[in-house]
């Protein structure tokens, strides 16, 4: 996937975000996963589009968040 065409990567990320993500009350895009490795992979894919994200851990669940100007790039 990391060497796939950009349109395929976009489709993968959007599908994954639709299935595993949500938008918070303050407008951040958040994707939650138990497995941090999956989120690190998504984070690397996002960097191909210059989208910066942050991964955090809360109660044994990992969250990748996109906020600020990166949201408009993601959309």
mmCIF file of N, CA and C in Angstrom:
data_model
loop_
_atom_site.group_PDB
_atom_site.id
_atom_site.type_symbol
_atom_site.label_atom_id
_atom_site.label_comp_id
_atom_site.label_asym_id
_atom_site.label_seq_id
_atom_site.Cartn_x
_atom_site.Cartn_y
_atom_site.Cartn_z
ATOM 1 N N UNK A 1 0.830 -1.194 0.000
ATOM 2 C CA UNK A 1 0.000 0.000 0.000
ATOM 3 C C UNK A 1 0.870 1.252 0.000
ATOM 4 N N UNK A 2 1.994 1.208 0.691
ATOM 5 C CA UNK A 2 2.826 2.410 0.790
ATOM 6 C C UNK A 2 3.440 2.807 -0.547
ATOM 7 N N UNK A 3 3.469 1.882 -1.523
ATOM 8 C CA UNK A 3 4.000 2.204 -2.849
ATOM 9 C C UNK A 3 2.899 2.272 -3.905
ATOM 10 N N UNK A 4 1.660 2.210 -3.483
ATOM 11 C CA UNK A 4 0.522 2.248 -4.402
ATOM 12 C C UNK A 4 0.305 3.650 -4.954
ATOM 13 N N UNK A 5 -0.489 3.716 -6.018
ATOM 14 C CA UNK A 5 -0.854 5.015 -6.589
ATOM 15 C C UNK A 5 -1.601 5.831 -5.544
ATOM 16 N N UNK A 6 -1.473 7.148 -5.669
ATOM 17 C CA UNK A 6 -2.081 8.043 -4.670
ATOM 18 C C UNK A 6 -3.591 7.881 -4.591
ATOM 19 N N UNK A 7 -4.267 7.671 -5.715
ATOM 20 C CA UNK A 7 -5.722 7.531 -5.668
ATOM 21 C C UNK A 7 -6.137 6.272 -4.908
ATOM 22 N N UNK A 8 -5.334 5.215 -4.997
ATOM 23 C CA UNK A 8 -5.619 3.993 -4.236
ATOM 24 C C UNK A 8 -5.392 4.218 -2.746
ATOM 25 N N UNK A 9 -4.340 4.953 -2.418
ATOM 26 C CA UNK A 9 -4.043 5.259 -1.020
ATOM 27 C C UNK A 9 -5.156 6.122 -0.428
ATOM 28 N N UNK A 10 -5.613 7.115 -1.182
ATOM 29 C CA UNK A 10 -6.707 7.978 -0.722
ATOM 30 C C UNK A 10 -7.955 7.143 -0.446
ATOM 31 N N UNK A 11 -8.292 6.239 -1.357
ATOM 32 C CA UNK A 11 -9.476 5.402 -1.178
ATOM 33 C C UNK A 11 -9.337 4.519 0.064
ATOM 34 N N UNK A 12 -8.151 3.971 0.271
ATOM 35 C CA UNK A 12 -7.910 3.131 1.447
ATOM 36 C C UNK A 12 -8.071 3.932 2.738
ATOM 37 N N UNK A 13 -7.424 5.093 2.798
ATOM 38 C CA UNK A 13 -7.485 5.919 4.013
ATOM 39 C C UNK A 13 -8.918 6.366 4.292
ATOM 40 N N UNK A 14 -9.613 6.820 3.267
ATOM 41 C CA UNK A 14 -10.996 7.287 3.466
ATOM 42 C C UNK A 14 -11.904 6.145 3.915
ATOM 43 N N UNK A 15 -11.728 4.963 3.328
ATOM 44 C CA UNK A 15 -12.516 3.807 3.743
ATOM 45 C C UNK A 15 -12.235 3.409 5.181
ATOM 46 N N UNK A 16 -10.959 3.427 5.540
ATOM 47 C CA UNK A 16 -10.569 3.092 6.911
ATOM 48 C C UNK A 16 -11.134 4.107 7.892
ATOM 49 N N UNK A 17 -11.040 5.384 7.540
ATOM 50 C CA UNK A 17 -11.566 6.443 8.407
ATOM 51 C C UNK A 17 -13.084 6.345 8.532
ATOM 52 N N UNK A 18 -13.769 6.001 7.448
ATOM 53 C CA UNK A 18 -15.223 5.835 7.511
ATOM 54 C C UNK A 18 -15.609 4.706 8.465
ATOM 55 N N UNK A 19 -14.825 3.627 8.452
ATOM 56 C CA UNK A 19 -15.144 2.462 9.274
ATOM 57 C C UNK A 19 -14.710 2.623 10.730
ATOM 58 N N UNK A 20 -13.567 3.248 10.960
ATOM 59 C CA UNK A 20 -12.970 3.276 12.296
ATOM 60 C C UNK A 20 -12.880 4.672 12.913
ATOM 61 N N UNK A 21 -13.338 5.679 12.196
ATOM 62 C CA UNK A 21 -13.136 7.043 12.667
ATOM 63 C C UNK A 21 -14.416 7.790 12.983
ATOM 64 N N UNK A 22 -14.224 8.984 13.510
ATOM 65 C CA UNK A 22 -15.339 9.880 13.829
ATOM 66 C C UNK A 22 -14.803 11.299 13.937
ATOM 67 N N UNK A 23 -15.703 12.251 13.966
ATOM 68 C CA UNK A 23 -15.331 13.653 14.134
ATOM 69 C C UNK A 23 -15.743 14.073 15.540
ATOM 70 N N UNK A 24 -14.807 14.658 16.280
ATOM 71 C CA UNK A 24 -15.087 15.084 17.653
ATOM 72 C C UNK A 24 -15.906 16.374 17.658
ATOM 73 N N UNK A 25 -16.398 16.747 18.818
ATOM 74 C CA UNK A 25 -17.176 17.984 18.952
ATOM 75 C C UNK A 25 -16.382 19.217 18.547
ATOM 76 N N UNK A 26 -15.061 19.169 18.760
ATOM 77 C CA UNK A 26 -14.234 20.325 18.387
ATOM 78 C C UNK A 26 -13.700 20.232 16.954
ATOM 79 N N UNK A 27 -14.217 19.275 16.173
ATOM 80 C CA UNK A 27 -13.905 19.208 14.752
ATOM 81 C C UNK A 27 -12.698 18.382 14.357
ATOM 82 N N UNK A 28 -12.084 17.706 15.302
ATOM 83 C CA UNK A 28 -10.936 16.859 14.971
ATOM 84 C C UNK A 28 -11.403 15.540 14.375
ATOM 85 N N UNK A 29 -10.668 15.072 13.390
ATOM 86 C CA UNK A 29 -10.922 13.750 12.835
ATOM 87 C C UNK A 29 -10.122 12.767 13.676
ATOM 88 N N UNK A 30 -10.785 11.742 14.191
ATOM 89 C CA UNK A 30 -10.143 10.776 15.076
ATOM 90 C C UNK A 30 -10.395 9.366 14.572
ATOM 91 N N UNK A 31 -9.336 8.566 14.546
ATOM 92 C CA UNK A 31 -9.438 7.149 14.203
ATOM 93 C C UNK A 31 -8.935 6.372 15.411
ATOM 94 N N UNK A 32 -9.750 5.454 15.915
ATOM 95 C CA UNK A 32 -9.392 4.675 17.105
ATOM 96 C C UNK A 32 -9.065 3.239 16.717
ATOM 97 N N UNK A 33 -8.057 2.690 17.389
ATOM 98 C CA UNK A 33 -7.629 1.317 17.149
ATOM 99 C C UNK A 33 -6.953 0.766 18.387
ATOM 100 N N UNK A 34 -7.113 -0.501 18.628
ATOM 101 C CA UNK A 34 -6.386 -1.169 19.712
ATOM 102 C C UNK A 34 -4.911 -1.324 19.328
ATOM 103 N N UNK A 35 -4.662 -1.605 18.047
ATOM 104 C CA UNK A 35 -3.309 -1.871 17.552
ATOM 105 C C UNK A 35 -2.645 -0.581 17.063
ATOM 106 N N UNK A 36 -1.650 -0.126 17.788
ATOM 107 C CA UNK A 36 -0.958 1.118 17.438
ATOM 108 C C UNK A 36 -0.234 1.020 16.097
ATOM 109 N N UNK A 37 0.216 -0.183 15.729
ATOM 110 C CA UNK A 37 0.950 -0.363 14.466
ATOM 111 C C UNK A 37 0.100 0.040 13.264
ATOM 112 N N UNK A 38 -1.172 -0.272 13.321
ATOM 113 C CA UNK A 38 -2.069 0.097 12.220
ATOM 114 C C UNK A 38 -2.139 1.613 12.093
ATOM 115 N N UNK A 39 -2.260 2.301 13.216
ATOM 116 C CA UNK A 39 -2.337 3.764 13.177
ATOM 117 C C UNK A 39 -1.020 4.380 12.710
ATOM 118 N N UNK A 40 0.096 3.785 13.074
ATOM 119 C CA UNK A 40 1.389 4.299 12.603
ATOM 120 C C UNK A 40 1.502 4.145 11.088
ATOM 121 N N UNK A 41 0.949 3.052 10.558
ATOM 122 C CA UNK A 41 0.930 2.847 9.111
ATOM 123 C C UNK A 41 0.054 3.901 8.433
ATOM 124 N N UNK A 42 -1.127 4.148 8.982
ATOM 125 C CA UNK A 42 -2.020 5.183 8.450
ATOM 126 C C UNK A 42 -1.330 6.540 8.524
ATOM 127 N N UNK A 43 -0.640 6.800 9.620
ATOM 128 C CA UNK A 43 0.076 8.064 9.797
ATOM 129 C C UNK A 43 1.125 8.257 8.695
ATOM 130 N N UNK A 44 1.852 7.199 8.365
ATOM 131 C CA UNK A 44 2.840 7.280 7.277
ATOM 132 C C UNK A 44 2.169 7.553 5.935
ATOM 133 N N UNK A 45 1.037 6.900 5.702
ATOM 134 C CA UNK A 45 0.304 7.146 4.454
ATOM 135 C C UNK A 45 -0.165 8.592 4.382
ATOM 136 N N UNK A 46 -0.644 9.132 5.489
ATOM 137 C CA UNK A 46 -1.102 10.522 5.518
ATOM 138 C C UNK A 46 0.031 11.493 5.197
ATOM 139 N N UNK A 47 1.231 11.163 5.634
ATOM 140 C CA UNK A 47 2.379 12.041 5.371
ATOM 141 C C UNK A 47 2.687 12.159 3.883
ATOM 142 N N UNK A 48 2.282 11.163 3.085
ATOM 143 C CA UNK A 48 2.449 11.265 1.627
ATOM 144 C C UNK A 48 1.691 12.466 1.073
ATOM 145 N N UNK A 49 0.662 12.883 1.793
ATOM 146 C CA UNK A 49 -0.161 14.014 1.371
ATOM 147 C C UNK A 49 0.096 15.245 2.244
ATOM 148 N N UNK A 50 1.183 15.196 2.983
ATOM 149 C CA UNK A 50 1.584 16.281 3.883
ATOM 150 C C UNK A 50 0.539 16.563 4.961
ATOM 151 N N UNK A 51 -0.143 15.505 5.384
ATOM 152 C CA UNK A 51 -1.122 15.606 6.460
ATOM 153 C C UNK A 51 -0.457 15.125 7.744
ATOM 154 N N UNK A 52 -0.357 16.027 8.703
ATOM 155 C CA UNK A 52 0.270 15.714 9.983
ATOM 156 C C UNK A 52 -0.808 15.227 10.946
ATOM 157 N N UNK A 53 -0.510 14.140 11.639
ATOM 158 C CA UNK A 53 -1.448 13.599 12.621
ATOM 159 C C UNK A 53 -0.693 13.277 13.905
ATOM 160 N N UNK A 54 -1.459 13.063 14.961
ATOM 161 C CA UNK A 54 -0.888 12.772 16.276
ATOM 162 C C UNK A 54 -1.520 11.484 16.791
ATOM 163 N N UNK A 55 -0.686 10.593 17.331
ATOM 164 C CA UNK A 55 -1.189 9.357 17.926
ATOM 165 C C UNK A 55 -1.045 9.457 19.442
ATOM 166 N N UNK A 56 -2.126 9.113 20.136
ATOM 167 C CA UNK A 56 -2.096 9.104 21.601
ATOM 168 C C UNK A 56 -2.734 7.808 22.094
ATOM 169 N N UNK A 57 -2.530 7.514 23.367
ATOM 170 C CA UNK A 57 -3.112 6.314 23.968
ATOM 171 C C UNK A 57 -3.958 6.713 25.167
ATOM 172 N N UNK A 58 -5.190 6.218 25.179
ATOM 173 C CA UNK A 58 -6.105 6.474 26.286
ATOM 174 C C UNK A 58 -6.782 5.152 26.637
ATOM 175 N N UNK A 59 -6.614 4.722 27.876
ATOM 176 C CA UNK A 59 -7.257 3.487 28.352
ATOM 177 C C UNK A 59 -7.015 2.296 27.431
ATOM 178 N N UNK A 60 -5.775 2.071 27.056
ATOM 179 C CA UNK A 60 -5.377 0.930 26.232
ATOM 180 C C UNK A 60 -5.956 0.981 24.812
ATOM 181 N N UNK A 61 -6.393 2.149 24.389
ATOM 182 C CA UNK A 61 -6.883 2.355 23.028
ATOM 183 C C UNK A 61 -6.068 3.485 22.405
ATOM 184 N N UNK A 62 -5.621 3.273 21.190
ATOM 185 C CA UNK A 62 -4.813 4.283 20.507
ATOM 186 C C UNK A 62 -5.705 5.114 19.590
ATOM 187 N N UNK A 63 -5.383 6.398 19.512
ATOM 188 C CA UNK A 63 -6.167 7.313 18.686
ATOM 189 C C UNK A 63 -5.238 8.126 17.813
ATOM 190 N N UNK A 64 -5.558 8.187 16.545
ATOM 191 C CA UNK A 64 -4.865 9.060 15.608
ATOM 192 C C UNK A 64 -5.776 10.249 15.381
ATOM 193 N N UNK A 65 -5.248 11.448 15.563
ATOM 194 C CA UNK A 65 -6.064 12.651 15.387
ATOM 195 C C UNK A 65 -5.473 13.562 14.329
ATOM 196 N N UNK A 66 -6.376 14.123 13.544
ATOM 197 C CA UNK A 66 -6.026 15.123 12.537
ATOM 198 C C UNK A 66 -6.778 16.386 12.923
ATOM 199 N N UNK A 67 -6.070 17.496 13.013
ATOM 200 C CA UNK A 67 -6.746 18.744 13.383
ATOM 201 C C UNK A 67 -6.088 19.927 12.695
ATOM 202 N N UNK A 68 -6.681 21.082 12.897
ATOM 203 C CA UNK A 68 -6.147 22.311 12.297
ATOM 204 C C UNK A 68 -6.259 22.315 10.782
ATOM 205 N N UNK A 69 -5.271 22.896 10.137
ATOM 206 C CA UNK A 69 -5.286 23.007 8.672
ATOM 207 C C UNK A 69 -5.180 21.648 7.995
ATOM 208 N N UNK A 70 -4.728 20.643 8.718
ATOM 209 C CA UNK A 70 -4.614 19.302 8.148
ATOM 210 C C UNK A 70 -5.976 18.701 7.818
ATOM 211 N N UNK A 71 -7.022 19.154 8.498
ATOM 212 C CA UNK A 71 -8.365 18.641 8.220
ATOM 213 C C UNK A 71 -8.787 18.998 6.804
ATOM 214 N N UNK A 72 -8.541 20.234 6.392
ATOM 215 C CA UNK A 72 -8.942 20.639 5.038
ATOM 216 C C UNK A 72 -8.159 19.874 3.979
ATOM 217 N N UNK A 73 -6.916 19.526 4.258
ATOM 218 C CA UNK A 73 -6.134 18.717 3.317
ATOM 219 C C UNK A 73 -6.728 17.320 3.239
ATOM 220 N N UNK A 74 -7.123 16.768 4.386
ATOM 221 C CA UNK A 74 -7.676 15.416 4.449
ATOM 222 C C UNK A 74 -8.975 15.302 3.666
ATOM 223 N N UNK A 75 -9.799 16.335 3.748
ATOM 224 C CA UNK A 75 -11.102 16.288 3.090
ATOM 225 C C UNK A 75 -10.919 16.419 1.609
#
